[in-house]
Coordinates of C-alpha atoms and ligand atoms in Angstrom, one line a residue:
M9 CA 55.1 126.3 -34.4
N10 CA 55.1 123.9 -31.5
T11 CA 54.4 120.4 -32.4
H12 CA 53.5 117.6 -30.4
K13 CA 56.2 115.1 -29.8
N14 CA 54.4 112.7 -27.3
R15 CA 51.5 113.0 -24.8
Y16 CA 53.4 115.3 -22.4
S17 CA 56.1 117.2 -24.2
R18 CA 56.1 119.8 -27.3
S19 CA 59.4 120.4 -28.6
I20 CA 61.1 123.8 -28.4
T21 CA 61.0 124.9 -31.9
D22 CA 61.7 128.4 -33.7
Q23 CA 63.0 129.8 -30.2
P24 CA 64.4 133.2 -31.1
N25 CA 68.1 133.9 -30.3
T26 CA 67.9 137.3 -30.0
I27 CA 64.8 138.9 -28.4
L28 CA 63.7 142.7 -27.7
I29 CA 61.3 143.2 -25.0
K30 CA 60.0 146.8 -25.8
D31 CA 58.3 149.0 -23.6
G32 CA 58.2 147.1 -20.3
S33 CA 55.8 149.5 -18.3
Y34 CA 57.9 148.7 -15.2
I35 CA 60.8 146.3 -14.5
I36 CA 61.2 145.5 -10.6
T37 CA 64.8 144.2 -10.0
T38 CA 67.8 144.3 -8.0
N39 CA 70.4 146.5 -9.5
D40 CA 74.4 146.1 -9.6
K41 CA 74.5 148.0 -6.2
D42 CA 72.2 145.5 -4.7
E43 CA 69.3 147.9 -4.5
V44 CA 65.7 147.0 -5.3
V45 CA 64.8 149.5 -8.1
V46 CA 61.6 149.9 -10.2
L47 CA 62.8 150.9 -13.8
R48 CA 60.1 152.9 -16.0
G49 CA 60.3 153.0 -19.7
K50 CA 63.1 150.5 -20.5
S51 CA 63.4 147.9 -23.2
I52 CA 65.4 144.6 -22.6
Y53 CA 67.8 143.0 -25.5
I54 CA 68.5 139.4 -24.9
K55 CA 70.9 137.5 -26.8
N56 CA 71.6 133.6 -26.6
G57 CA 69.5 133.4 -23.4
V58 CA 71.5 136.2 -21.4
V59 CA 70.4 139.8 -20.9
E60 CA 72.6 141.8 -22.9
E61 CA 71.6 145.4 -22.4
I62 CA 68.7 147.6 -20.8
I63 CA 67.9 150.3 -23.2
D64 CA 65.8 153.7 -22.8
A65 CA 62.5 152.8 -24.6
G66 CA 62.6 154.6 -28.1
A67 CA 66.4 154.3 -28.4
E68 CA 66.5 150.6 -29.8
G69 CA 67.3 151.8 -33.0
N70 CA 68.4 149.0 -35.4
L71 CA 67.5 146.2 -32.9
L72 CA 63.8 146.7 -33.9
Q73 CA 64.6 145.5 -37.4
S74 CA 67.4 143.2 -36.6
V75 CA 66.4 140.9 -33.5
D76 CA 64.5 137.5 -34.0
M77 CA 61.5 138.4 -32.0
V78 CA 60.1 141.7 -30.8
Y79 CA 57.8 141.4 -27.5
N80 CA 55.8 144.4 -27.0
A81 CA 55.2 144.6 -23.4
G82 CA 53.6 148.1 -23.7
L83 CA 50.3 146.4 -25.2
R84 CA 47.3 145.3 -23.5
G85 CA 47.5 147.7 -20.6
G86 CA 51.3 147.1 -19.9
T87 CA 53.5 144.5 -18.3
V88 CA 55.4 144.3 -15.2
L89 CA 58.7 142.2 -15.7
T90 CA 60.2 140.8 -12.5
P91 CA 63.3 138.2 -12.4
G92 CA 61.8 134.6 -12.3
F93 CA 61.6 133.7 -8.4
V94 CA 64.1 131.1 -6.6
N95 CA 62.4 128.3 -4.5
A96 CA 65.3 127.2 -2.3
H97 CA 63.5 124.2 -0.6
S98 CA 61.0 122.1 -2.1
H99 CA 60.1 118.3 -2.3
P100 CA 58.6 118.1 -5.8
P101 CA 57.6 114.4 -5.9
M102 CA 55.4 114.5 -3.1
Y103 CA 53.0 116.5 -5.4
L104 CA 50.5 113.6 -5.4
L105 CA 50.1 113.7 -1.7
R106 CA 47.8 116.8 -2.1
S107 CA 44.5 116.2 -0.3
T108 CA 45.8 113.6 2.2
T109 CA 46.5 116.2 5.0
L110 CA 44.9 118.4 7.3
L111 CA 45.5 120.9 4.5
S112 CA 42.3 119.4 2.8
N113 CA 40.7 117.6 5.5
D114 CA 39.2 118.9 8.8
T115 CA 39.0 115.7 10.7
A116 CA 42.6 114.4 11.2
T117 CA 45.0 115.7 13.6
T118 CA 48.4 117.0 12.2
E119 CA 50.0 113.8 13.2
E120 CA 47.4 111.5 11.8
S121 CA 47.3 113.2 8.6
L122 CA 51.1 113.3 8.3
A123 CA 51.1 109.5 9.2
V124 CA 48.6 108.9 6.3
A125 CA 50.5 111.0 3.7
R126 CA 53.8 109.2 4.7
T127 CA 52.3 105.8 4.0
I128 CA 51.1 106.7 0.7
E129 CA 54.5 108.3 -0.1
Q130 CA 56.0 104.7 0.5
T131 CA 53.6 103.1 -2.2
M132 CA 54.8 105.6 -4.9
T133 CA 56.3 104.2 -8.2
L134 CA 59.1 106.0 -10.0
D135 CA 56.4 107.1 -12.7
D136 CA 54.2 108.4 -9.7
Q137 CA 57.3 110.4 -8.8
K138 CA 58.2 111.6 -12.3
Y139 CA 54.6 112.8 -12.9
A140 CA 54.2 114.4 -9.3
A141 CA 57.4 116.3 -10.0
L142 CA 56.1 117.6 -13.3
G143 CA 53.0 118.5 -11.4
D144 CA 54.8 120.4 -9.0
F145 CA 57.4 122.2 -11.3
T146 CA 54.7 123.5 -13.6
E147 CA 52.5 124.7 -11.0
Q148 CA 55.5 126.9 -9.8
Q149 CA 56.2 128.0 -13.2
K150 CA 52.8 129.3 -13.5
L151 CA 53.2 131.2 -10.2
G152 CA 56.4 133.0 -11.4
T153 CA 59.2 130.7 -10.2
T154 CA 62.1 129.7 -12.4
T155 CA 64.7 128.1 -10.1
V156 CA 64.1 125.4 -7.6
L157 CA 66.2 123.3 -5.2
S158 CA 64.5 119.8 -5.0
H159 CA 65.3 118.1 -2.0
Y160 CA 64.5 114.3 -2.4
H161 CA 66.1 110.9 -3.3
T162 CA 64.7 110.2 -6.9
P163 CA 67.2 111.7 -9.4
E164 CA 65.1 109.7 -12.3
A165 CA 62.1 111.5 -11.5
T166 CA 63.3 115.0 -10.7
R167 CA 65.4 115.5 -13.6
W168 CA 63.2 113.7 -16.2
A169 CA 60.4 116.3 -14.9
A170 CA 62.8 119.4 -14.9
R171 CA 63.9 118.6 -18.5
K172 CA 60.1 118.3 -19.5
A173 CA 59.2 121.5 -17.9
H174 CA 62.5 123.5 -18.7
V175 CA 62.8 124.6 -15.2
R176 CA 66.2 125.6 -13.7
L177 CA 67.0 122.9 -10.8
V178 CA 69.5 122.3 -8.1
D179 CA 68.7 118.4 -7.6
A180 CA 70.0 117.6 -4.2
I181 CA 70.0 113.8 -3.7
S182 CA 69.6 112.2 -0.3
M183 CA 72.4 110.3 1.2
A184 CA 70.5 110.0 4.5
S185 CA 66.8 109.9 3.9
K186 CA 63.7 109.5 6.1
T187 CA 61.8 107.6 3.1
D188 CA 64.5 105.7 1.2
P189 CA 66.7 103.4 3.4
S190 CA 68.8 102.5 0.4
A191 CA 70.1 106.2 0.2
S192 CA 73.7 106.7 0.3
L193 CA 76.6 109.2 -0.5
E194 CA 77.8 107.1 -3.4
K195 CA 74.3 107.0 -4.8
A196 CA 74.1 110.9 -4.6
Q197 CA 77.5 111.0 -6.1
A198 CA 76.5 108.9 -9.0
T199 CA 74.2 111.7 -10.3
F200 CA 76.8 114.6 -10.2
S201 CA 77.5 113.9 -13.9
D202 CA 74.0 114.0 -15.2
V203 CA 73.8 117.9 -15.3
D204 CA 73.5 120.4 -18.0
E205 CA 72.8 124.1 -18.8
L206 CA 69.7 124.0 -16.6
I207 CA 70.4 121.3 -14.1
S208 CA 73.0 121.3 -11.1
A209 CA 73.8 118.7 -8.6
G210 CA 73.7 118.7 -4.8
I211 CA 73.5 116.4 -1.7
T212 CA 70.9 116.3 1.1
I213 CA 70.9 114.8 4.4
H214 CA 67.4 114.6 6.1
T215 CA 68.5 116.0 9.6
M216 CA 71.8 115.8 11.5
E217 CA 70.6 112.7 13.7
R218 CA 70.7 110.6 10.4
V219 CA 74.3 110.9 9.9
S220 CA 77.6 109.8 11.7
V221 CA 80.7 112.0 11.9
E222 CA 82.5 109.4 9.6
E223 CA 79.9 110.1 7.1
L224 CA 80.3 113.6 7.5
K225 CA 83.8 113.3 6.9
A226 CA 83.2 111.6 3.7
V227 CA 80.6 114.4 2.5
K228 CA 83.3 116.7 3.0
Q229 CA 85.7 114.9 1.0
V230 CA 83.2 114.6 -1.8
M231 CA 82.5 118.4 -1.7
D232 CA 86.3 119.0 -2.0
A233 CA 86.6 117.1 -5.4
Y234 CA 83.3 118.5 -6.7
P235 CA 83.3 122.3 -6.2
E236 CA 80.1 122.8 -8.0
V237 CA 77.9 120.6 -5.6
L238 CA 75.7 121.8 -2.8
L239 CA 74.6 120.5 0.4
T240 CA 71.5 120.9 2.0
I241 CA 69.9 119.8 5.3
H242 CA 66.6 120.4 7.1
C243 CA 68.3 122.0 10.0
G244 CA 66.9 123.8 13.4
E245 CA 63.5 123.0 12.2
T246 CA 62.2 121.7 15.6
V247 CA 63.3 121.2 19.2
T248 CA 63.0 117.5 18.6
E249 CA 65.3 117.5 15.8
V250 CA 68.0 119.5 17.7
E251 CA 67.6 116.9 20.8
G252 CA 68.0 114.3 18.1
S253 CA 71.3 115.6 17.2
L254 CA 72.4 116.0 21.0
K255 CA 71.5 112.5 21.5
K256 CA 73.3 111.1 18.5
H257 CA 76.6 113.5 18.6
G258 CA 76.3 115.0 22.1
K259 CA 76.5 118.5 20.3
R260 CA 74.0 120.7 18.6
P261 CA 73.6 120.8 14.9
I262 CA 75.8 123.7 13.9
A263 CA 78.6 122.5 16.2
V264 CA 78.7 119.1 14.4
L265 CA 78.7 120.7 10.9
H266 CA 81.4 123.3 12.1
E267 CA 83.8 120.5 13.4
A268 CA 83.2 118.6 10.2
G269 CA 84.5 121.7 8.2
L270 CA 80.9 121.8 6.4
L271 CA 80.3 125.5 7.4
S272 CA 80.5 127.4 4.0
E273 CA 78.7 129.2 1.2
R274 CA 78.0 125.6 -0.3
L275 CA 75.7 124.7 2.6
V276 CA 72.0 125.6 2.6
L277 CA 70.1 125.0 5.9
S278 CA 66.3 124.8 5.4
H279 CA 64.0 126.2 8.4
A280 CA 66.6 127.4 10.4
V281 CA 64.3 128.2 13.4
H282 CA 65.8 126.8 16.6
F283 CA 69.5 128.1 16.6
T284 CA 71.0 130.4 19.2
D285 CA 72.4 134.2 18.4
D286 CA 76.1 132.7 18.6
E287 CA 75.1 130.0 15.9
I288 CA 73.4 132.6 13.7
S289 CA 76.5 134.8 13.9
L290 CA 78.6 131.9 13.0
L291 CA 76.3 130.9 10.0
V292 CA 76.4 134.3 8.8
K293 CA 80.4 134.6 9.4
N294 CA 80.7 131.5 7.1
N295 CA 78.3 132.6 4.5
V296 CA 75.9 129.7 4.9
G297 CA 72.5 130.0 3.1
V298 CA 69.4 129.7 5.1
V299 CA 65.7 129.1 3.7
H300 CA 62.8 130.4 5.6
L301 CA 59.6 128.7 5.6
P302 CA 57.1 130.6 7.5
T303 CA 53.8 128.8 6.2
S304 CA 55.6 125.3 6.8
N305 CA 56.6 126.5 10.2
R306 CA 53.3 127.7 11.1
I307 CA 51.4 124.5 9.9
H308 CA 53.7 122.2 11.8
K309 CA 53.9 124.4 14.8
S310 CA 58.0 124.5 14.4
G311 CA 58.4 128.0 15.8
Q312 CA 59.6 131.4 15.1
F313 CA 62.4 132.0 12.8
N314 CA 64.7 134.8 14.1
Y315 CA 64.9 137.3 11.1
G316 CA 66.1 139.9 13.4
M317 CA 69.3 138.3 14.2
F318 CA 70.1 137.4 10.4
Y319 CA 69.2 141.0 9.4
Q320 CA 71.4 142.8 12.2
E321 CA 74.4 140.3 11.2
N322 CA 74.4 141.4 7.2
E323 CA 70.9 142.3 6.3
A324 CA 69.8 138.8 5.8
Q325 CA 71.6 138.8 2.4
R326 CA 71.7 134.9 2.3
V327 CA 68.2 134.4 3.6
A328 CA 65.9 132.8 0.9
L329 CA 62.3 131.5 0.8
G330 CA 61.0 128.2 -0.3
T331 CA 57.7 126.3 -0.4
D332 CA 58.6 122.9 1.2
S333 CA 55.9 120.3 -0.3
V334 CA 52.3 120.3 -0.7
I335 CA 51.8 118.8 2.7
S336 CA 53.5 121.9 4.2
K337 CA 52.0 124.6 2.3
S338 CA 49.0 126.0 0.4
K339 CA 50.0 126.7 -3.1
L340 CA 53.6 126.4 -4.3
D341 CA 54.3 130.1 -5.0
I342 CA 57.0 132.3 -3.5
I343 CA 54.8 135.4 -3.4
S344 CA 52.4 134.0 -0.8
E345 CA 55.5 132.7 1.3
A346 CA 56.6 136.3 1.1
F347 CA 53.4 137.5 2.4
Q348 CA 53.6 134.9 5.2
S349 CA 57.0 136.2 6.4
K350 CA 55.7 139.6 6.2
V351 CA 52.7 138.8 8.6
M352 CA 55.2 136.7 10.7
H353 CA 57.4 139.3 11.4
Q354 CA 55.1 142.2 11.6
D355 CA 55.2 142.7 15.3
S356 CA 58.8 141.8 16.0
D357 CA 61.7 144.3 16.6
N358 CA 62.7 143.7 13.0
P359 CA 59.8 143.6 10.7
V360 CA 60.7 142.7 7.2
S361 CA 60.4 145.2 4.5
Y362 CA 58.7 144.5 1.1
E363 CA 62.1 145.4 -0.6
E364 CA 63.9 142.7 1.8
L365 CA 60.9 140.2 0.9
F366 CA 61.8 141.0 -2.9
K367 CA 65.2 140.3 -2.7
M368 CA 64.6 137.0 -0.8
M369 CA 62.2 136.0 -3.7
T370 CA 65.1 136.7 -6.1
I371 CA 68.8 137.4 -5.3
N372 CA 69.1 136.1 -2.2
G373 CA 67.6 132.8 -3.4
A374 CA 70.1 132.6 -6.3
R375 CA 73.0 133.5 -3.9
V376 CA 72.0 130.8 -1.6
L377 CA 72.2 128.4 -4.3
G378 CA 75.5 129.4 -5.6
M379 CA 74.0 131.3 -8.8
G380 CA 74.0 135.1 -7.5
D381 CA 76.3 136.2 -10.4
T382 CA 73.9 134.8 -13.2
V383 CA 70.5 134.6 -11.6
G384 CA 68.1 136.5 -9.6
K385 CA 68.2 139.9 -11.5
I386 CA 67.2 141.4 -14.7
W387 CA 70.6 143.0 -15.5
P388 CA 73.2 142.9 -18.3
G389 CA 75.0 139.6 -18.0
Y390 CA 72.3 137.6 -16.2
K391 CA 70.4 134.8 -17.5
A392 CA 67.0 135.8 -19.1
D393 CA 64.7 134.3 -16.4
I394 CA 61.8 136.7 -16.5
A395 CA 58.3 136.5 -15.5
F396 CA 55.9 138.8 -17.3
W397 CA 52.8 140.0 -15.2
K398 CA 50.0 141.8 -16.6
L399 CA 50.0 145.5 -15.1
K400 CA 46.1 145.9 -15.3
D401 CA 45.4 143.1 -12.6
R402 CA 43.9 143.3 -9.2
G403 CA 47.4 142.2 -8.1
F404 CA 48.9 145.5 -8.8
I405 CA 46.2 148.0 -9.3
P406 CA 45.7 150.7 -7.7
Y407 CA 49.2 151.6 -7.1
D408 CA 50.9 155.0 -6.5
S409 CA 52.2 155.8 -9.8
E410 CA 54.2 158.8 -8.0
N411 CA 56.0 155.9 -6.0
P412 CA 55.9 152.9 -8.2
N413 CA 57.6 150.8 -5.4
T414 CA 54.2 150.2 -4.1
L415 CA 53.9 147.7 -6.8
I416 CA 56.2 145.6 -4.9
G417 CA 54.0 145.7 -1.9
N418 CA 50.8 145.2 -3.9
M419 CA 52.5 142.5 -5.7
I420 CA 53.4 140.5 -2.3
T421 CA 50.3 141.4 -0.5
H422 CA 47.5 141.3 -3.1
G423 CA 48.5 139.0 -5.6
A424 CA 49.9 138.5 -9.0
T425 CA 48.2 135.1 -9.0
A426 CA 48.8 133.9 -12.8
I427 CA 51.7 134.8 -14.9
R428 CA 51.0 135.8 -18.6
D429 CA 54.4 134.7 -19.9
L430 CA 57.5 133.1 -18.4
M431 CA 61.0 132.8 -20.0
I432 CA 63.8 130.8 -18.5
G433 CA 67.2 131.3 -20.1
G434 CA 65.6 133.1 -23.0
T435 CA 63.1 130.5 -23.6
F436 CA 59.2 130.9 -23.5
V437 CA 58.1 128.4 -21.1
I438 CA 54.7 129.7 -20.5
S439 CA 53.0 131.7 -23.2
H440 CA 49.6 133.8 -23.0
R441 CA 49.1 131.7 -19.6
K442 CA 49.6 128.3 -21.2
H443 CA 52.5 126.1 -20.5
V444 CA 54.2 125.9 -24.0
L445 CA 56.2 122.3 -23.3
V446 CA 53.8 120.6 -21.2
N447 CA 49.9 119.4 -21.9
E448 CA 48.5 120.4 -18.6
S449 CA 45.1 119.0 -19.4
K450 CA 46.6 115.6 -19.8
L451 CA 48.8 116.1 -17.0
L452 CA 46.0 117.0 -14.5
A453 CA 44.0 114.0 -15.8
D454 CA 47.1 111.7 -15.1
L455 CA 47.9 113.2 -11.7
Q456 CA 44.2 112.6 -10.5
Q457 CA 44.2 109.1 -11.8
R458 CA 47.8 108.2 -10.1
H459 CA 46.3 109.9 -7.0
I460 CA 43.3 107.4 -6.6
E461 CA 45.4 104.4 -7.6
L462 CA 47.9 105.4 -4.6
R463 CA 44.7 105.7 -2.3
D464 CA 43.5 102.4 -3.4
R465 CA 46.9 100.8 -2.7
V466 CA 47.1 101.7 0.9
A467 CA 43.3 101.2 1.6
Ligands
LIG509 ZN1 61.2 120.1 3.5

């Protein structure tokens, strides 16, 4: 069984190499034709962290005896299985800023509360950032997320926390930051070798007004030399930011990126609100990924994402969802972000369907992060990143059993608030609603203490 290694981590021991998930009541996934399907009465065979086969329940044969572990998903009222969700934009080390902004206080204006949060952020130590990131990742996991893009400037913190929590991470490190004046392309590049099975590398630019054309040329050279590395930028979030690019470069952000040769499937633009139709066409033509952040956009009064245009161009196949940080979102889940998106676009010419939202939560996110062939589906050949949800739950019940697709709408609109189990690369990270690897009780006590110390530091 799991043993305590130290205060925070427990080791992964006795993790089985072969697992049979028997009698999944429902599997919601995108199939090989990129259609969202709800499968009934299936079992899943997992070998070395990868889905090997989806089998009709009852036809498992010898596997029932030969596998290391049988997970009976048909017990306890049944289980809904979904791919683990993908969060394509977040700032995990900011987790300790919860309670500093208008999301917890009625008194401050948006600007006042953000100023307080930024002051506190500047005083954080490396240990604060480490435990903050651990708090962030584990909250996301408990809400069904298995893959995260982190946009920040503290690789020591994010990678330490990702390894403790066993989360799949694209760790994009800033070369032009708002909070870290020492950020540079060289420092970001120095982190490219510190990657593994779960962690991959990236570069971030806070906004286009913070970089010169020469620096963008250097980014392009580095990206050509490291074909696995992604670039992510806050882009088109606000009118002020677009004006900042015009002032710095004499051009709008997309034109600058286009001239630098950076529009490609390895570019991820977060927010993407203030783009013209021509700019959106150009992004789609070049397979650029975009991250839709409706809650953050509402809270910061950023504007309205043009979902319709992305849909008309290519069915919004490279539109993902993200949480942003705790100062821009309620809880750090992708489900409520999908619901927020549903509501935001409800009255537009192109309302977003539940199936499209489900893709944004899973395969689109994986695609945007360059993992579309291995992550984001429960399908043979894909990594076993699987969320196990209790079917007998108010987030699913009542649903129309004649039309089980109603489970997707129910899940997004009503709930699925807490996961029963969560698997990442075939490893159980959450079991019976508890994190297997992180002592959450200790972690929460520590986060509270660190938060108060931060408040004292700036008082
Ligand atoms: Zn952000």
